[in-house]
Amino acid sequence: MVNDDDTYCNDERPPNPLKDATLASTLLFDWAWPLLKLGSARPLEEADLPQVHPHDSSAYNRSYIDRIWKQCQQERKSLARGLLQDFFQTTIKCQFLLAMNSAARIGQAVALGLLMEQFSSSPSLSTEGNNNYSTNKNNGYIWSGVMVFCGLIAFLTKQRLYFEMHRKGLQLRVGIIAKLYEKTLILSSITTTAAASSL
């Protein structure tokens, strides 16, 4: 894993809103609302776009991939294995969100089954039947509330999970492309120097 480094992306653009976003803002994607609101009012210009997040910049991710590659060389393992190991280590939060999403979906299905059971029993005309009907009615409200609560958790965790996983994939992609480009420039420079020295 790589330590945080905020030395990248020092532009004249507005600061990245995700960098200092609160937990509620990240879950509800409220950090993106000012830019979306501005875009709905007029066409966006380049100066309106915020700075790239430090962890999304090509310089940071190139350095990140380089450190993984050097660690793989020291441990004598393939880069693919190193990337896979890093992926699981850095997506623990996403794994937790996936567990919450799965639990919420299961809870929603269970609550739906229990809610349907409340409609399957018809009340009789006796006093005991009226009491059972009142109990079933209250239980129906409870299981309906559980369904809504589980649905809310499933919705929020699903959106956040997709964003985090997609972002992590793009970070690895940017880092690998930047590293390949750096290697290409080095090889090109070596070839040019060798050609010039042979003249």
mmCIF file of N, CA and C in Angstrom, residues 14-80:
data_model
loop_
_atom_site.group_PDB
_atom_site.id
_atom_site.type_symbol
_atom_site.label_atom_id
_atom_site.label_comp_id
_atom_site.label_asym_id
_atom_site.label_seq_id
_atom_site.Cartn_x
_atom_site.Cartn_y
_atom_site.Cartn_z
ATOM 1 N N PRO A 14 -11.022 25.080 -9.065
ATOM 2 C CA PRO A 14 -11.614 24.930 -7.722
ATOM 3 C C PRO A 14 -11.127 23.646 -7.064
ATOM 4 N N PRO A 15 -11.070 23.614 -5.741
ATOM 5 C CA PRO A 15 -10.614 22.389 -5.062
ATOM 6 C C PRO A 15 -11.581 21.235 -5.298
ATOM 7 N N ASN A 16 -11.066 20.047 -5.231
ATOM 8 C CA ASN A 16 -11.897 18.873 -5.444
ATOM 9 C C ASN A 16 -12.867 18.701 -4.275
ATOM 10 N N PRO A 17 -14.170 18.661 -4.532
ATOM 11 C CA PRO A 17 -15.137 18.586 -3.426
ATOM 12 C C PRO A 17 -15.125 17.238 -2.717
ATOM 13 N N LEU A 18 -14.654 16.194 -3.378
ATOM 14 C CA LEU A 18 -14.646 14.871 -2.747
ATOM 15 C C LEU A 18 -13.556 14.749 -1.694
ATOM 16 N N LYS A 19 -12.533 15.591 -1.798
ATOM 17 C CA LYS A 19 -11.375 15.481 -0.909
ATOM 18 C C LYS A 19 -11.763 15.714 0.544
ATOM 19 N N ASP A 20 -12.630 16.685 0.803
ATOM 20 C CA ASP A 20 -13.033 17.028 2.175
ATOM 21 C C ASP A 20 -14.504 16.730 2.425
ATOM 22 N N ALA A 21 -15.085 15.818 1.651
ATOM 23 C CA ALA A 21 -16.506 15.501 1.803
ATOM 24 C C ALA A 21 -16.746 14.695 3.071
ATOM 25 N N THR A 22 -17.885 14.938 3.712
ATOM 26 C CA THR A 22 -18.247 14.197 4.912
ATOM 27 C C THR A 22 -18.792 12.824 4.540
ATOM 28 N N LEU A 23 -19.027 12.000 5.552
ATOM 29 C CA LEU A 23 -19.557 10.663 5.310
ATOM 30 C C LEU A 23 -20.938 10.733 4.673
ATOM 31 N N ALA A 24 -21.795 11.626 5.190
ATOM 32 C CA ALA A 24 -23.137 11.777 4.628
ATOM 33 C C ALA A 24 -23.072 12.281 3.188
ATOM 34 N N SER A 25 -22.137 13.183 2.919
ATOM 35 C CA SER A 25 -22.000 13.730 1.569
ATOM 36 C C SER A 25 -21.530 12.670 0.582
ATOM 37 N N THR A 26 -20.639 11.784 1.026
ATOM 38 C CA THR A 26 -20.166 10.735 0.130
ATOM 39 C C THR A 26 -21.241 9.690 -0.127
ATOM 40 N N LEU A 27 -22.056 9.384 0.890
ATOM 41 C CA LEU A 27 -23.118 8.396 0.708
ATOM 42 C C LEU A 27 -24.221 8.912 -0.210
ATOM 43 N N LEU A 28 -24.553 10.195 -0.062
ATOM 44 C CA LEU A 28 -25.636 10.788 -0.847
ATOM 45 C C LEU A 28 -25.142 11.483 -2.114
ATOM 46 N N PHE A 29 -23.819 11.487 -2.328
ATOM 47 C CA PHE A 29 -23.202 12.154 -3.490
ATOM 48 C C PHE A 29 -23.555 13.642 -3.527
ATOM 49 N N ASP A 30 -23.699 14.217 -2.340
ATOM 50 C CA ASP A 30 -24.003 15.645 -2.254
ATOM 51 C C ASP A 30 -22.817 16.496 -2.693
ATOM 52 N N TRP A 31 -21.604 15.932 -2.632
ATOM 53 C CA TRP A 31 -20.401 16.691 -3.005
ATOM 54 C C TRP A 31 -20.411 17.069 -4.486
ATOM 55 N N ALA A 32 -21.136 16.318 -5.307
ATOM 56 C CA ALA A 32 -21.173 16.612 -6.746
ATOM 57 C C ALA A 32 -22.286 17.582 -7.124
ATOM 58 N N TRP A 33 -23.155 17.933 -6.180
ATOM 59 C CA TRP A 33 -24.313 18.755 -6.508
ATOM 60 C C TRP A 33 -23.965 20.153 -7.023
ATOM 61 N N PRO A 34 -22.995 20.883 -6.440
ATOM 62 C CA PRO A 34 -22.696 22.230 -6.967
ATOM 63 C C PRO A 34 -22.315 22.216 -8.444
ATOM 64 N N LEU A 35 -21.511 21.234 -8.864
ATOM 65 C CA LEU A 35 -21.110 21.165 -10.269
ATOM 66 C C LEU A 35 -22.299 20.776 -11.150
ATOM 67 N N LEU A 36 -23.138 19.865 -10.681
ATOM 68 C CA LEU A 36 -24.322 19.481 -11.445
ATOM 69 C C LEU A 36 -25.302 20.645 -11.573
ATOM 70 N N LYS A 37 -25.443 21.407 -10.508
ATOM 71 C CA LYS A 37 -26.336 22.566 -10.534
ATOM 72 C C LYS A 37 -25.828 23.618 -11.515
ATOM 73 N N LEU A 38 -24.511 23.840 -11.509
ATOM 74 C CA LEU A 38 -23.923 24.805 -12.438
ATOM 75 C C LEU A 38 -24.077 24.325 -13.878
ATOM 76 N N GLY A 39 -23.907 23.030 -14.099
ATOM 77 C CA GLY A 39 -24.054 22.486 -15.438
ATOM 78 C C GLY A 39 -25.477 22.540 -15.959
ATOM 79 N N SER A 40 -26.452 22.500 -15.057
ATOM 80 C CA SER A 40 -27.847 22.622 -15.494
ATOM 81 C C SER A 40 -28.218 24.065 -15.826
ATOM 82 N N ALA A 41 -27.438 25.024 -15.296
ATOM 83 C CA ALA A 41 -27.728 26.435 -15.553
ATOM 84 C C ALA A 41 -27.067 26.939 -16.826
ATOM 85 N N ARG A 42 -25.874 26.426 -17.130
ATOM 86 C CA ARG A 42 -25.148 26.864 -18.333
ATOM 87 C C ARG A 42 -24.146 25.794 -18.716
ATOM 88 N N PRO A 43 -23.649 25.831 -19.950
ATOM 89 C CA PRO A 43 -22.627 24.857 -20.348
ATOM 90 C C PRO A 43 -21.361 25.019 -19.501
ATOM 91 N N LEU A 44 -20.815 23.897 -19.082
ATOM 92 C CA LEU A 44 -19.615 23.934 -18.249
ATOM 93 C C LEU A 44 -18.395 24.304 -19.086
ATOM 94 N N GLU A 45 -17.497 25.048 -18.480
ATOM 95 C CA GLU A 45 -16.227 25.396 -19.089
ATOM 96 C C GLU A 45 -15.109 24.670 -18.351
ATOM 97 N N GLU A 46 -13.947 24.675 -18.948
ATOM 98 C CA GLU A 46 -12.824 23.951 -18.339
ATOM 99 C C GLU A 46 -12.477 24.511 -16.970
ATOM 100 N N ALA A 47 -12.617 25.817 -16.812
ATOM 101 C CA ALA A 47 -12.293 26.442 -15.530
ATOM 102 C C ALA A 47 -13.281 26.062 -14.440
ATOM 103 N N ASP A 48 -14.459 25.565 -14.832
ATOM 104 C CA ASP A 48 -15.459 25.159 -13.838
ATOM 105 C C ASP A 48 -15.139 23.811 -13.219
ATOM 106 N N LEU A 49 -14.354 23.002 -13.927
ATOM 107 C CA LEU A 49 -14.057 21.658 -13.440
ATOM 108 C C LEU A 49 -13.095 21.731 -12.274
ATOM 109 N N PRO A 50 -13.351 20.981 -11.211
ATOM 110 C CA PRO A 50 -12.457 21.031 -10.045
ATOM 111 C C PRO A 50 -11.141 20.316 -10.313
ATOM 112 N N GLN A 51 -10.218 20.487 -9.408
ATOM 113 C CA GLN A 51 -8.932 19.798 -9.497
ATOM 114 C C GLN A 51 -9.152 18.288 -9.449
ATOM 115 N N VAL A 52 -8.250 17.575 -10.084
ATOM 116 C CA VAL A 52 -8.272 16.119 -9.984
ATOM 117 C C VAL A 52 -7.912 15.723 -8.557
ATOM 118 N N HIS A 53 -8.633 14.767 -8.029
ATOM 119 C CA HIS A 53 -8.316 14.297 -6.677
ATOM 120 C C HIS A 53 -6.876 13.774 -6.661
ATOM 121 N N PRO A 54 -6.119 14.037 -5.604
ATOM 122 C CA PRO A 54 -4.718 13.587 -5.568
ATOM 123 C C PRO A 54 -4.551 12.100 -5.859
ATOM 124 N N HIS A 55 -5.489 11.276 -5.423
ATOM 125 C CA HIS A 55 -5.368 9.830 -5.634
ATOM 126 C C HIS A 55 -5.860 9.399 -7.014
ATOM 127 N N ASP A 56 -6.360 10.332 -7.800
ATOM 128 C CA ASP A 56 -6.812 10.015 -9.149
ATOM 129 C C ASP A 56 -5.861 10.529 -10.224
ATOM 130 N N SER A 57 -4.822 11.234 -9.837
ATOM 131 C CA SER A 57 -3.905 11.817 -10.815
ATOM 132 C C SER A 57 -2.990 10.741 -11.395
ATOM 133 N N SER A 58 -2.538 10.969 -12.606
ATOM 134 C CA SER A 58 -1.646 10.015 -13.266
ATOM 135 C C SER A 58 -0.299 9.939 -12.554
ATOM 136 N N ALA A 59 0.179 11.062 -12.020
ATOM 137 C CA ALA A 59 1.468 11.058 -11.321
ATOM 138 C C ALA A 59 1.405 10.200 -10.061
ATOM 139 N N TYR A 60 0.342 10.352 -9.301
ATOM 140 C CA TYR A 60 0.206 9.566 -8.069
ATOM 141 C C TYR A 60 0.075 8.082 -8.379
ATOM 142 N N ASN A 61 -0.778 7.742 -9.342
ATOM 143 C CA ASN A 61 -1.021 6.334 -9.644
ATOM 144 C C ASN A 61 0.167 5.682 -10.342
ATOM 145 N N ARG A 62 0.940 6.455 -11.123
ATOM 146 C CA ARG A 62 2.170 5.919 -11.700
ATOM 147 C C ARG A 62 3.140 5.540 -10.589
ATOM 148 N N SER A 63 3.284 6.421 -9.609
ATOM 149 C CA SER A 63 4.144 6.130 -8.467
ATOM 150 C C SER A 63 3.602 4.938 -7.668
ATOM 151 N N TYR A 64 2.293 4.843 -7.588
ATOM 152 C CA TYR A 64 1.649 3.742 -6.856
ATOM 153 C C TYR A 64 1.963 2.405 -7.521
ATOM 154 N N ILE A 65 1.801 2.343 -8.839
ATOM 155 C CA ILE A 65 2.097 1.114 -9.576
ATOM 156 C C ILE A 65 3.584 0.791 -9.510
ATOM 157 N N ASP A 66 4.416 1.815 -9.553
ATOM 158 C CA ASP A 66 5.861 1.606 -9.489
ATOM 159 C C ASP A 66 6.260 0.964 -8.159
ATOM 160 N N ARG A 67 5.631 1.398 -7.075
ATOM 161 C CA ARG A 67 5.951 0.821 -5.764
ATOM 162 C C ARG A 67 5.459 -0.623 -5.665
ATOM 163 N N ILE A 68 4.295 -0.900 -6.244
ATOM 164 C CA ILE A 68 3.801 -2.278 -6.262
ATOM 165 C C ILE A 68 4.743 -3.167 -7.070
ATOM 166 N N TRP A 69 5.213 -2.644 -8.213
ATOM 167 C CA TRP A 69 6.112 -3.407 -9.072
ATOM 168 C C TRP A 69 7.434 -3.696 -8.364
ATOM 169 N N LYS A 70 7.985 -2.725 -7.674
ATOM 170 C CA LYS A 70 9.242 -2.932 -6.947
ATOM 171 C C LYS A 70 9.050 -3.934 -5.811
ATOM 172 N N GLN A 71 7.889 -3.870 -5.149
ATOM 173 C CA GLN A 71 7.602 -4.834 -4.091
ATOM 174 C C GLN A 71 7.470 -6.251 -4.655
ATOM 175 N N CYS A 72 6.865 -6.361 -5.838
ATOM 176 C CA CYS A 72 6.731 -7.663 -6.490
ATOM 177 C C CYS A 72 8.098 -8.223 -6.868
ATOM 178 N N GLN A 73 9.004 -7.359 -7.315
ATOM 179 C CA GLN A 73 10.348 -7.814 -7.667
ATOM 180 C C GLN A 73 11.099 -8.309 -6.434
ATOM 181 N N GLN A 74 10.917 -7.623 -5.308
ATOM 182 C CA GLN A 74 11.580 -8.041 -4.081
ATOM 183 C C GLN A 74 11.053 -9.385 -3.584
ATOM 184 N N GLU A 75 9.738 -9.577 -3.701
ATOM 185 C CA GLU A 75 9.110 -10.815 -3.229
ATOM 186 C C GLU A 75 9.067 -11.886 -4.310
ATOM 187 N N ARG A 76 9.596 -11.567 -5.503
ATOM 188 C CA ARG A 76 9.652 -12.510 -6.617
ATOM 189 C C ARG A 76 8.275 -13.090 -6.954
ATOM 190 N N LYS A 77 7.350 -12.208 -7.193
ATOM 191 C CA LYS A 77 6.015 -12.623 -7.626
ATOM 192 C C LYS A 77 5.597 -11.757 -8.802
ATOM 193 N N SER A 78 4.585 -12.203 -9.528
ATOM 194 C CA SER A 78 4.155 -11.498 -10.727
ATOM 195 C C SER A 78 3.433 -10.212 -10.372
ATOM 196 N N LEU A 79 3.415 -9.288 -11.336
ATOM 197 C CA LEU A 79 2.711 -8.027 -11.132
ATOM 198 C C LEU A 79 1.209 -8.251 -10.995
ATOM 199 N N ALA A 80 0.698 -9.226 -11.743
ATOM 200 C CA ALA A 80 -0.743 -9.522 -11.650
ATOM 201 C C ALA A 80 -1.117 -9.955 -10.240
#
